[in-house]
Each structure stands twice: as structure tokens, then as C-alpha cells.
CSV table of C-alpha atoms in Angstrom, one decimal:
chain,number,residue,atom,x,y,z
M,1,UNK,CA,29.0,21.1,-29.4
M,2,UNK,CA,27.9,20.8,-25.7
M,3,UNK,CA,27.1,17.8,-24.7
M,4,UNK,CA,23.9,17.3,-22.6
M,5,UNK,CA,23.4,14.6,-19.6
M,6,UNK,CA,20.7,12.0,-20.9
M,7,UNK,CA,18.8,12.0,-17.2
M,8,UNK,CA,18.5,15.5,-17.4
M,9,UNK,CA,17.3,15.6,-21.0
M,10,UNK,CA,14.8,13.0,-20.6
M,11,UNK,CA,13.2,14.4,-17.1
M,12,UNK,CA,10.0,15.8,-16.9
M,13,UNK,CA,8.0,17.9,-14.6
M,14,UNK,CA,7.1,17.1,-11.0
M,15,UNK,CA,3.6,17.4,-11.7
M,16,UNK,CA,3.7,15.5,-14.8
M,17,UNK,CA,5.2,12.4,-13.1
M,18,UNK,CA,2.5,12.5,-10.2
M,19,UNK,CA,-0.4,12.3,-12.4
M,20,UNK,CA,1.1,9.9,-14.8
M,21,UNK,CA,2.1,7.9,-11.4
M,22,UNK,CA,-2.1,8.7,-10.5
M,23,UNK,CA,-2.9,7.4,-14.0
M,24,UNK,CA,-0.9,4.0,-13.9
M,25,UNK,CA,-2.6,3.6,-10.1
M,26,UNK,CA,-5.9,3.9,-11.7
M,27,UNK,CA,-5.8,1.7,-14.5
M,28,UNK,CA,-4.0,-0.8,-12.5
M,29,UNK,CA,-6.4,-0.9,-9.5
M,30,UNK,CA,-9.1,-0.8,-12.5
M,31,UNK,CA,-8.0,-4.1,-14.1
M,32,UNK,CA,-8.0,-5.4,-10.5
M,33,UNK,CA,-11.2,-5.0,-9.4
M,34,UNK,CA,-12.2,-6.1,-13.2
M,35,UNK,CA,-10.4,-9.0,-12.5
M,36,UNK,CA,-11.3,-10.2,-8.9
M,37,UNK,CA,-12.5,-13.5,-9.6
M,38,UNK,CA,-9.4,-14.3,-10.3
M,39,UNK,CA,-6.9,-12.1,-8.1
M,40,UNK,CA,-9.1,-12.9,-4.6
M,41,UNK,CA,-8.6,-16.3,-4.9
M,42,UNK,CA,-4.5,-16.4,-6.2
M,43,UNK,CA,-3.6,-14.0,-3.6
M,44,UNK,CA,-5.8,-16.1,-1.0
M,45,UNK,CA,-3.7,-19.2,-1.9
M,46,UNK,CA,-0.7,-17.2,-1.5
M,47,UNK,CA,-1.0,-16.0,1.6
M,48,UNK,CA,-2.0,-19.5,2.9
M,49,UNK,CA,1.0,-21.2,1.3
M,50,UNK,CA,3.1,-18.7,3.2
M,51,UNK,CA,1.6,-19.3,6.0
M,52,UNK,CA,2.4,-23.4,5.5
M,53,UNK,CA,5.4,-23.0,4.6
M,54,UNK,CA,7.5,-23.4,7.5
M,55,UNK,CA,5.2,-26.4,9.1
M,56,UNK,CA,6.4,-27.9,5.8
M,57,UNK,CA,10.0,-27.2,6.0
M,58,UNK,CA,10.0,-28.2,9.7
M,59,UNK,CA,8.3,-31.7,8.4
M,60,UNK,CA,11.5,-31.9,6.0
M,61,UNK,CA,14.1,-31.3,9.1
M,62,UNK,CA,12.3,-34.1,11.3
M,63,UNK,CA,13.2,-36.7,8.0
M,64,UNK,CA,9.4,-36.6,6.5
M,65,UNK,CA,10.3,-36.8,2.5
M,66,UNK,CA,9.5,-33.6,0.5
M,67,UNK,CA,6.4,-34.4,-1.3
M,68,UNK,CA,5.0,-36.1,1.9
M,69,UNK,CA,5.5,-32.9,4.0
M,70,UNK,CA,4.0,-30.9,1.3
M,71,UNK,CA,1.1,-33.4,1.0
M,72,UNK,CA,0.5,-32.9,4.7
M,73,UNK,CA,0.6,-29.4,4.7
M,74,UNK,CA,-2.0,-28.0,2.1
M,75,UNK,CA,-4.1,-31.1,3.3
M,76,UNK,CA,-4.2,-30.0,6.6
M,77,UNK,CA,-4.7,-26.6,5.4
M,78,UNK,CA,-7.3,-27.6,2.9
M,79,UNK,CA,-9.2,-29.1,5.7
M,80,UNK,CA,-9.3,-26.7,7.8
M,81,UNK,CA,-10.9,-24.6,5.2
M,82,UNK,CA,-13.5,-26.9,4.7
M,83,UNK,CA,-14.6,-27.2,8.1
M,84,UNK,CA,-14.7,-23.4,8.2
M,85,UNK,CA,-17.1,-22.9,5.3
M,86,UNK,CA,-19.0,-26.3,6.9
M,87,UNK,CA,-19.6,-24.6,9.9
M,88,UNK,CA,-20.4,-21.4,8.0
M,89,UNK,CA,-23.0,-22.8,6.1
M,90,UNK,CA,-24.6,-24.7,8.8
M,91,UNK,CA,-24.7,-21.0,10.6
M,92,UNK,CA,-26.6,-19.9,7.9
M,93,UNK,CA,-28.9,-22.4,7.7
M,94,UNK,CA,-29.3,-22.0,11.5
M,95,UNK,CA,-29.7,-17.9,11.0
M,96,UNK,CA,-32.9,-18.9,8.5
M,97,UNK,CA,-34.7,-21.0,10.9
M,98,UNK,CA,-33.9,-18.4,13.3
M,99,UNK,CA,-35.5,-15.5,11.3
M,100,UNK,CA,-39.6,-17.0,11.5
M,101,UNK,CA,-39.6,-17.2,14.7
M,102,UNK,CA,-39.0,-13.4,15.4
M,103,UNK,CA,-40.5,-11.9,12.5
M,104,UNK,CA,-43.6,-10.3,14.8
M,105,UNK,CA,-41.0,-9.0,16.7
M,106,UNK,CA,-38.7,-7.7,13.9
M,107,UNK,CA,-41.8,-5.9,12.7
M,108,UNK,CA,-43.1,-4.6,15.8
M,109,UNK,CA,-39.5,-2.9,16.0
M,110,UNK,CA,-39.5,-1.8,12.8
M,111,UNK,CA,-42.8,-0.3,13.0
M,112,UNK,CA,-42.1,1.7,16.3
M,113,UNK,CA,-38.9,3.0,14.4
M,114,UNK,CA,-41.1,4.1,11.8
M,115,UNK,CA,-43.4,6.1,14.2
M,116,UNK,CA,-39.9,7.3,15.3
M,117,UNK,CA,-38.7,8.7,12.4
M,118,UNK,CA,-42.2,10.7,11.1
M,119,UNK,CA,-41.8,12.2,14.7
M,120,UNK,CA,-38.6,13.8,13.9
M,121,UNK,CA,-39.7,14.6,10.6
M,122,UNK,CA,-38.7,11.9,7.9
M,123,UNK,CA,-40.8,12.1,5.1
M,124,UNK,CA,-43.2,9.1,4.7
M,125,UNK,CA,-41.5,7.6,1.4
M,126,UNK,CA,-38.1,7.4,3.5
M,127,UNK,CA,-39.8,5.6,6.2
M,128,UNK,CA,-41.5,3.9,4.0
M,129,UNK,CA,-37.7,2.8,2.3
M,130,UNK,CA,-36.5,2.2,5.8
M,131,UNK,CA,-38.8,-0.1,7.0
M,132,UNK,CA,-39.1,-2.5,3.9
M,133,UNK,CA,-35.2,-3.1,5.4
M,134,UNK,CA,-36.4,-4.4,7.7
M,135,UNK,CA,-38.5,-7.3,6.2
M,136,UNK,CA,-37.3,-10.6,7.3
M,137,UNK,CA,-38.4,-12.2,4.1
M,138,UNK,CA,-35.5,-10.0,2.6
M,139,UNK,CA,-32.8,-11.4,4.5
M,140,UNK,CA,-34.3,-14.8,4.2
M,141,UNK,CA,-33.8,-14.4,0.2
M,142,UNK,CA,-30.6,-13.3,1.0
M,143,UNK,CA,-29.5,-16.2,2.5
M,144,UNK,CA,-31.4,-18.9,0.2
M,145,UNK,CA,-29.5,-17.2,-2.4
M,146,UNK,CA,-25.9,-17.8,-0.5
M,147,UNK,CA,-27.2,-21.2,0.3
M,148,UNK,CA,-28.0,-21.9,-3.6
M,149,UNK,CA,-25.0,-21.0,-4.6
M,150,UNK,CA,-23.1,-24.5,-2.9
M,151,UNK,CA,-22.2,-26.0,-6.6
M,152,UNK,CA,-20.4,-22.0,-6.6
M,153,UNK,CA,-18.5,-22.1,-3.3
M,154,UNK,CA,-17.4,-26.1,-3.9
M,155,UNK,CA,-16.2,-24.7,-7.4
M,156,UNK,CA,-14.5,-22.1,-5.2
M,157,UNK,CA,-12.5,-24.4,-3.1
M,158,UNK,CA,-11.5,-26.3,-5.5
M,159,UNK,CA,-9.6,-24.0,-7.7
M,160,UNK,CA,-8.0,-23.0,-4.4
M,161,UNK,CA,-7.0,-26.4,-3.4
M,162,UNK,CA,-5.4,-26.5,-6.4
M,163,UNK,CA,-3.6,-23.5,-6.2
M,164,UNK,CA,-2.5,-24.6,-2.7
M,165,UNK,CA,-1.0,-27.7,-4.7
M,166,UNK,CA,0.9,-25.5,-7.3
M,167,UNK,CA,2.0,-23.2,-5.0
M,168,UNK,CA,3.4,-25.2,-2.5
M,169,UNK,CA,5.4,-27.4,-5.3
M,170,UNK,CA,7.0,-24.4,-6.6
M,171,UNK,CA,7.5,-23.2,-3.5
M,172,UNK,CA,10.0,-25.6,-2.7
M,173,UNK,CA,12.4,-24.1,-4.7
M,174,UNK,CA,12.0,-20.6,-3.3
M,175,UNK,CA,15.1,-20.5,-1.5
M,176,UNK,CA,17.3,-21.8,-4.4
M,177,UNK,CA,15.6,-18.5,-6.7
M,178,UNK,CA,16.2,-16.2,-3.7
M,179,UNK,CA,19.7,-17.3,-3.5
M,180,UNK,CA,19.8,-16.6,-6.8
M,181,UNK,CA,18.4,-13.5,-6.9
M,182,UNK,CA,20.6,-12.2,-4.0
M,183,UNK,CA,23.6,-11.5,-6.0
M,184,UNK,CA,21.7,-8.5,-8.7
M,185,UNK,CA,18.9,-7.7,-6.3
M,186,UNK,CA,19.5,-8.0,-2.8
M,187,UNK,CA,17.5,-5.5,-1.6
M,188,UNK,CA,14.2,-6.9,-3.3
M,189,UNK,CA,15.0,-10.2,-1.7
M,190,UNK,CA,15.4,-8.7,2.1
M,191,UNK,CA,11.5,-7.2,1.0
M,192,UNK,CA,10.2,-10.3,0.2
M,193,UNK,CA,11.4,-12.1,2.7
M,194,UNK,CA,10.0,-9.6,5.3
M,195,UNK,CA,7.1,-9.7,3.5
M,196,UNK,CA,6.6,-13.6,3.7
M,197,UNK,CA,7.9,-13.4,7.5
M,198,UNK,CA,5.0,-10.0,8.3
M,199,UNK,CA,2.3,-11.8,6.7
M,200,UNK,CA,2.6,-15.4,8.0
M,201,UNK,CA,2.9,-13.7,11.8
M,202,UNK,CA,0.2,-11.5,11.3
M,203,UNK,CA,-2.4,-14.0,10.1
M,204,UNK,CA,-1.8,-16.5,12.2
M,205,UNK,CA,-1.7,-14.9,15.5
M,206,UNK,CA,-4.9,-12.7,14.0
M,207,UNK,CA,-6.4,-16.3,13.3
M,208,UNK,CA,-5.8,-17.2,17.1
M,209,UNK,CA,-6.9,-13.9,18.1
M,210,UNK,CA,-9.6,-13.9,16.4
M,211,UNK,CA,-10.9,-17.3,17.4
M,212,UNK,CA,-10.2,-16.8,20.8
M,213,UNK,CA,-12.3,-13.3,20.4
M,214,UNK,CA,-15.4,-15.6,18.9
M,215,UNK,CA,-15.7,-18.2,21.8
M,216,UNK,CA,-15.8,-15.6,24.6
M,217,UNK,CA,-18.2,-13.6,22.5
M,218,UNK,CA,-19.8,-16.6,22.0
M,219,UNK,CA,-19.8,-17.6,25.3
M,220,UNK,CA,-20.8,-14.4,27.0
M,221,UNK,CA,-24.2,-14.3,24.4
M,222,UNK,CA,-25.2,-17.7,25.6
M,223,UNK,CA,-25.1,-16.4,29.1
M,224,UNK,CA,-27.3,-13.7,27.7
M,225,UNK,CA,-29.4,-16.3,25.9
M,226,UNK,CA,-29.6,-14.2,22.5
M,227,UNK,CA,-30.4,-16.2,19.7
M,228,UNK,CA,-27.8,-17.3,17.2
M,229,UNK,CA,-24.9,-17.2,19.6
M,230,UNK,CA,-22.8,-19.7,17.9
M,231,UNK,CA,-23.8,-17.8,14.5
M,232,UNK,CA,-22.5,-14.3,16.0
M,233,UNK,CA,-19.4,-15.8,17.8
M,234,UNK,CA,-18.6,-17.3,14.3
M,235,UNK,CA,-19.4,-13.8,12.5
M,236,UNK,CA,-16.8,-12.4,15.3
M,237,UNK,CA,-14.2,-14.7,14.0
M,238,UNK,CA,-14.3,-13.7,10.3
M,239,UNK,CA,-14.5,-9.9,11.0
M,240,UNK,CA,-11.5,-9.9,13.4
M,241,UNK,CA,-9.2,-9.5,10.1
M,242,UNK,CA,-11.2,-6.2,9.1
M,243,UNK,CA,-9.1,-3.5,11.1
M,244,UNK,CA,-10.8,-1.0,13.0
M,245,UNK,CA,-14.2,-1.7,11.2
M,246,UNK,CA,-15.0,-5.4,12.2
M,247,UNK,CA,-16.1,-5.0,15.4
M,248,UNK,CA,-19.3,-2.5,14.8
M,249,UNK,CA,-20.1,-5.3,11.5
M,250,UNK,CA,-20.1,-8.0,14.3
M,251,UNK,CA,-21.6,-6.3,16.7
M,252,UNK,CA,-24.9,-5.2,15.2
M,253,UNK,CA,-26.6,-9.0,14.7
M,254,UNK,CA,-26.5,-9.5,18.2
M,255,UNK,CA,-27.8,-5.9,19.1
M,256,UNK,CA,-30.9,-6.6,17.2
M,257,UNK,CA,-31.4,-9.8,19.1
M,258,UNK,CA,-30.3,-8.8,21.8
M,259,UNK,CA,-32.9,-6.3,22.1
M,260,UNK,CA,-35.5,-8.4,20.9
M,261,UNK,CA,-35.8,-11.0,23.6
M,262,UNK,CA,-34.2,-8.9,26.1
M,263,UNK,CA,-34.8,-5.5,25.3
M,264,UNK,CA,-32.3,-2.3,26.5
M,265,UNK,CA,-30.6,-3.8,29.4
M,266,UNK,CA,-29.5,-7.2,26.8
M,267,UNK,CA,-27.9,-4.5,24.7
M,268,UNK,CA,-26.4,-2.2,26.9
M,269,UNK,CA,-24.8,-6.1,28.0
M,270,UNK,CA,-23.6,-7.0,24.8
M,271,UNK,CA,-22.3,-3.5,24.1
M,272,UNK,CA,-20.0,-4.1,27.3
M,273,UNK,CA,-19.1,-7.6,26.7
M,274,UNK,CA,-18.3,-6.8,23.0
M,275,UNK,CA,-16.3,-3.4,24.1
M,276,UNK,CA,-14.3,-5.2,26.7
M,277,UNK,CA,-13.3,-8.4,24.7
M,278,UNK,CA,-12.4,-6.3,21.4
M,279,UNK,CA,-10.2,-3.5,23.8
M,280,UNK,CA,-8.1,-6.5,25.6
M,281,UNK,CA,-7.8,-8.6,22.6
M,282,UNK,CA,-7.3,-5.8,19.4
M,283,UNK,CA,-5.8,-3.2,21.7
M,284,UNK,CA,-3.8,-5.2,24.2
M,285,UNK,CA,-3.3,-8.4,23.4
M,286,UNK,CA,-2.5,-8.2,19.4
M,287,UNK,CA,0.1,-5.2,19.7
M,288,UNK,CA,1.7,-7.1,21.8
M,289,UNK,CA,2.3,-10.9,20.1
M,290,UNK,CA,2.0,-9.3,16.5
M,291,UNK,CA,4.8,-6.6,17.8
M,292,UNK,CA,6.2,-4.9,14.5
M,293,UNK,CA,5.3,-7.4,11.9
M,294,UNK,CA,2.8,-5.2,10.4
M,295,UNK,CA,4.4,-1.4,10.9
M,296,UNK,CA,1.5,0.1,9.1
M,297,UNK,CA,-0.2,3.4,10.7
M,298,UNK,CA,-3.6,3.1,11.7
M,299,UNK,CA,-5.0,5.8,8.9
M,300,UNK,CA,-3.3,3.7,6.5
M,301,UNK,CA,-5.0,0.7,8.1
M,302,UNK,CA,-8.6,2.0,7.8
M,303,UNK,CA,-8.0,3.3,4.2
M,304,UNK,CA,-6.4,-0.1,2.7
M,305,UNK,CA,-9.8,-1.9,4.2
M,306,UNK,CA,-12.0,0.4,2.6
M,307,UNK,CA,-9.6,0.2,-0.9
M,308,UNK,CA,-9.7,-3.1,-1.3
M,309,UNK,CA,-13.3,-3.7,0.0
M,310,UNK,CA,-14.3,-1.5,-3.3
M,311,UNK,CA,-11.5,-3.3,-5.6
M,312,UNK,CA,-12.2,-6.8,-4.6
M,313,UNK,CA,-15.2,-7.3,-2.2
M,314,UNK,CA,-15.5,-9.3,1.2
M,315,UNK,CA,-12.4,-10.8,-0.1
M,316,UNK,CA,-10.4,-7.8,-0.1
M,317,UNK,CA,-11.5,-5.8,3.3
M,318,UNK,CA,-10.2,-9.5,5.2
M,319,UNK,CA,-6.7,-9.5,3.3
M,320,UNK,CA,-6.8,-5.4,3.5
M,321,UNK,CA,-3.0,-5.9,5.6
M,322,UNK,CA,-1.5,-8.4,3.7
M,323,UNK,CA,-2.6,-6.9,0.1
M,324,UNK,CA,-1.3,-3.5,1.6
M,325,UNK,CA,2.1,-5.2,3.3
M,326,UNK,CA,2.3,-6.5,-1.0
M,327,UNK,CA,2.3,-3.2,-2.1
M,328,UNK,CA,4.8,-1.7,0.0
M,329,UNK,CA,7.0,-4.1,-0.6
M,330,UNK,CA,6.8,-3.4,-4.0
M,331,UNK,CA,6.8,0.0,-4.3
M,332,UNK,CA,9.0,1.1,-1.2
M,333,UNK,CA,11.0,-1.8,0.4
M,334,UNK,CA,12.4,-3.4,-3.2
M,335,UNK,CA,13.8,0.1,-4.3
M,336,UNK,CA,16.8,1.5,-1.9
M,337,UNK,CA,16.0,5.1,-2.8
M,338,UNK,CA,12.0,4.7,-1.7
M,339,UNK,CA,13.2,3.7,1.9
M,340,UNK,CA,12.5,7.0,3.2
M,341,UNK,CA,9.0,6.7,2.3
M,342,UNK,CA,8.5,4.2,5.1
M,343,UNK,CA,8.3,6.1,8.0
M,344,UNK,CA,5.2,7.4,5.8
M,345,UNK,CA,3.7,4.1,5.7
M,346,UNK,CA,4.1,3.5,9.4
M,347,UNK,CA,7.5,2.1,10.4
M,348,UNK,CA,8.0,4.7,13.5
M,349,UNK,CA,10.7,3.5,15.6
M,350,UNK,CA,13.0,5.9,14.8
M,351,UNK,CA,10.1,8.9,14.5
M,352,UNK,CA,9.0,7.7,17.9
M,353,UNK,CA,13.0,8.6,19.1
M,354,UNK,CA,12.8,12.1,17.4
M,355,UNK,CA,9.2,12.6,18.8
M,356,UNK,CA,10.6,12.2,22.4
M,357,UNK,CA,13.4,14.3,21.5
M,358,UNK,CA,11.0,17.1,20.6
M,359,UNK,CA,8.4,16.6,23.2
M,360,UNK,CA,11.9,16.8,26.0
M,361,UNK,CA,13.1,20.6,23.7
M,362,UNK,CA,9.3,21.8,23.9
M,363,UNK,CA,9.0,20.9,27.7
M,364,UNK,CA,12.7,22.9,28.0
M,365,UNK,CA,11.7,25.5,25.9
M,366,UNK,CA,8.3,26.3,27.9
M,367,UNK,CA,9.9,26.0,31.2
M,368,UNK,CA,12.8,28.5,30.2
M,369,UNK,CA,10.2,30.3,28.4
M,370,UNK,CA,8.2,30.5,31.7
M,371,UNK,CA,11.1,31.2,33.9
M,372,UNK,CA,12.1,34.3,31.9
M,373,UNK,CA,8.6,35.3,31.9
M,374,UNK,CA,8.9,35.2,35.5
M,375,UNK,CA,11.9,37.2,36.2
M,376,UNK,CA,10.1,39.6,33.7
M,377,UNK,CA,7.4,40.1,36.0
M,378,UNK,CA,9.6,40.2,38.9
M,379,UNK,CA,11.9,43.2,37.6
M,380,UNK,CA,8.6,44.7,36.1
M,381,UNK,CA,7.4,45.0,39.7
M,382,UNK,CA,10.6,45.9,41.4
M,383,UNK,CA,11.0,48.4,38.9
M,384,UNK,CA,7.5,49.7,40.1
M,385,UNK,CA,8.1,49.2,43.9
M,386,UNK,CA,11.2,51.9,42.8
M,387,UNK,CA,9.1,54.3,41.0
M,388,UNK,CA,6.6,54.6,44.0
M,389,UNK,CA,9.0,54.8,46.7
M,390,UNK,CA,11.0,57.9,44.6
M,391,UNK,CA,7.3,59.7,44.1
């Protein structure tokens, strides 16, 4: 009787693994964004425990006891938190003050962009639409409603203070489970540990970044005396950790206000100021401290923000990278036979070798390419220099 291999009798078709693997993502991304409530906030208290964690270990080396250090740590943390969504809200109540006292102008604006759009042939029920945007009793509701919801976002920070707490107990025996773990699964414990060491970099140098990229914004709209400075240098602080799509949300508050008290020249100012402090600081400055923590392409980048915007909200488009970094390490960097799939992902060291390599055998190719084409012509016109000198 012959005998058949039990991998091969149990495989199944390409295509039927790819849409079962499309299936499983779909349910799974399903339950998370049925489910955010919950995940935003456990994964937010992750990612700031690992960022703690080594002020707390360094604590522990200088002779501060465990719990003390540990104490100390999500404390500070917690604080700083607090003073974030203080400052926040007093930006808010700032931004509602500030919305009476240019509501002529906010109409007068939109009503010239009404006359605008019916010249270039909108129809009068999508002007109509349009405009009502542009109602500043609207946004004022808005932000009453944010503003009534205190008892919500103190409900908020608590369960995260408290996951702080848990998370930073258990965490101190992290290293005893990893040494554990490093005798069966080695591999997944390399992952995690990049994973921990790519995420703690990359938020905190994006937290400097990002609050060095708010005060000179800040700064630069006070020279420009636009209204709500502090409010849009603190609105260019939270959407430095949206990749690639932060800087036109934080740019357009000030446009509008810009233009309102200062009209085109104030904007084409702030468009320059903006432009120039997001190029040096995103595009020169963060490449360089961050380095390769991150090792994600850019298309990759701009997709994960707008995946997890849709799965989890606000939430999700700020920890976009870190949520993303989770799922490669998951899915690529814990299984040895998924390590080709990195390059994929973004990790281009080596492709960047090969890429040099081709670009030098394309340059070689064309310039013996061109130098035959040369000699080409030349015979090709000694051959009819010949021809006429026989006639």
C-alpha cells in the first residue's frame, strides 16, 4: 500500500489559502474596530509602559527599590498625560471664545466662496451644503460636546492609569519570561525585543520632534499674530505622529485664520513657515535620530494610518507605526520562514546594495551599448565613404 506524506495530503490550493488568509484578516480587523474601546486604550498603555521601562530599570541600577522606581515611573508618566489633556482642554475652551469674535468674517468668507462656486457651476443645493460647513455655531457644538464629555475623558484616564499600574508590575518579570522563552522560541523573542526597542525610539524621539515642531510653529504664528497660536502649535504636536498626513490636518486651522485677519499674504506665510519646519524636522531631522527603528516603506506608512484610522479612530491614525511595527512582528519577524517578506515591509538595506549594483550594470550596459552603437555608425559610414570613392 503506498504510503502518502501527511503535508502533502493535507495541503490545499494557493488560492484557497489566500482567501482563507483574507477571510481571517477580515474578521479579525472586524472584531477590532468592534472592539476599540477597549483595544485603543490597552495598546496605548502598552506602548507607554514600554516606553518607561528602561527609566525604571535605570531607577533599579542607581539602588531605588523596585516598587519605588515603578511608582516613579507611571507617575511621572501619568502626569505628564494629565497636563497634556489639561492643556488640551484649555485649547479648546480658548478655540470657543475664539470662534464669536470672527463669525462676520467666517461668513463673509464663506459667502464669497459661495458666489465662487455658482460661478463655476455648482448647483445651488451643493453650495447650499457647503456653506452650512461653514457655520461657526457648528463647530462651537462641536466643541461643547468634547468639552461635556470631561466625566468621559477623566473615566478615560483612569482606566489607563491603571493599566499603566498592571502593566508595569508585570512587566518586571519580563526578562525572567524572555529567558524563558528563549530556549523553544528564540526567534519570537529577538521580534519582541526589537519590537519593544523600535517602538520606545520611535515615540519618544517623535514626542521631541514633535514638540519641538509645535513651539516654532507656535512661535512663528505669533509673529504672524493669527489667532489661536498656542491652540495650532498644540494641534501641530498631536498630528506630528500621523505620517505623511499630519501636516495638511495641522495646517488648515491656521490657514483659515490666517487669511481672516491677514488675508493672502498671512497664508502664503504660514504655508512657508509650516513647509519649512515640517521638511527640516520630518524629512531631515527624524530620518536621521530615528535611523532604522522603524524600517517601514513610506506606502506602507500612509496605508497603516489610514487602516487603523477606520479600525480604531483618532486613536489609531497616532499609533498607525507602532500598531503596524505589532503586526510585523507577529506575522513576519516571529516565524523564520516569513523573513523574506521583510524587505516587502520596508527593511532595505540589503535591496538598497542590489539597487546600486543594478543601477552600476545599467550605466555599463548603456555606455557599451552606446559605444557599439558608435562603432556601428562609424563602419556604416566608412563603408559608405568606400562605396562612393569605387563609383
Amino acid at each position: 500500500m503506498s504510503t502518502i506524506d501527511a503535508s502533502t495530503q493535507w495541503a490545499l490550493p494557493r488560492a484557497t489559502v489566500i482567501l482563507l488568509g483574507l477571510a481571517a484578516f477580515v474578521v479579525v480587523t472586524f472584531g477590532i474596530g468592534a472592539m476599540r474601546g477597549v483595544v485603543g486604550p490597552v495598546f496605548f498603555a502598552l506602548v507607554l509602559t514600554i516606553c518607561v521601562h528602561p527609566a525604571r530599570r535605570w531607577m533599579e541600577g542607581r539602588g531605588v527599590p523596585r516598587g519605588l522606581a515603578t511608582v516613579i515611573a507611571i507617575l511621572a508618566v501619568f502626569g505628564l498625560l494629565a497636563g497634556f489633556f489639561a492643556a488640551l482642554l484649555f485649547a479648546l475652551a480658548q478655540f470657543t471664545t475664539l470662534l464669536p469674535q470672527f463669525a462676520p468674517q467666517i461668513e463673509d468668507a464663506a459667502a464669497q466662496l459661495g458666489s465662487f462656486l455658482t460661478s463655476i457651476g455648482f448647483g445651488p443645493e451643493q453650495v447650499t451644503t457647503i456653506i452650512d460647513g461653514f457655520e461657526p455655531s457648528r463647530a462651537a457644538d462641536l466643541i461643547t460636546a468634547v468639552l461635556g464629555g470631561i466625566s468621559g475623558i477623566v473615566f478615560g484616564l483612569v482606566v489607563l492609569l491603571t493599566l499603566l499600574i498592571l502593566m508595569a508590575l508585570d512587566a518586571t518579570f519580563v526578562p525572567a519570561i524572555l529567558r524563558q522563552m528563549q530556549m523553544r522560541r528564540p526567534t519570537l523573542v529577538v521580534a519582541l525585543a526589537s519590537f519593544g526597542s523600535s517602538v520606545r525610539r520611535y515615540m519618544v524621539m517623535t514626542t521631541l520632534l514633535g514638540i519641538a515642531q509645535g513651539v516654532l510653529n507656535w512661535l512663528a504664528l505669533l509673529v504672524l499674530q493669527v489667532p489661536g497660536a498656542a491652540l495650532w502649535g498644540l494641534l501641530s504636536f498631536i498630528c506630528s505622529f500621523i505620517p505623511n498626513i499630519g501636516y495638511f490636518i495641522a495646517i488648515i486651522p491656521p490657514l483659515v485664520f490666517g487669511y481672516l485677519v491677514g488675508g493672502i499674504p498671512t497664508v502664503i506665510a504660514v504655508i512657508v513657515i509650516y513647509g519649512i519646519v515640517n521638511a527640516v524636522v520630518q524629512s531631515i531631522v527624524q530620518p536621521r535620530v530615528i535611523g532604522n527603528a522603524v524600517q517601514l516603506s513610506q506606502s506602507i506608512t500612509f496605508a497603516s494610518v489610514l487602516f487603523w484610522a477606520a479600525v480604531l479612530g483618532a486613536v489609531g491614525a497616532i499609533l498607525a507605526v507602532p500598531l503596524t511595527l505589532l503586526g510585523r512582528t507577529i506575522l513576519v519577524d516571529a516565524d523564520p520562514r516569513m523573513s523574506w517578506w521583510r524587505p516587502v515591509t520596508g527593511d532595505v538595506g540589503e535591496a538598497k546594495l542590489l539597487a546600486a549594483e543594478l543601477v552600476a550594470e545599467n550605466r555599463a550596459q548603456s555606455k557599451a551599448q552606446r559605444a557599439e552603437n558608435r562603432a556601428q555608425s562609424k563602419a556604416q559610414r566608412a563603408e559608405k565613404a568606400a562605396r562612393k570613392n569605387g563609383g
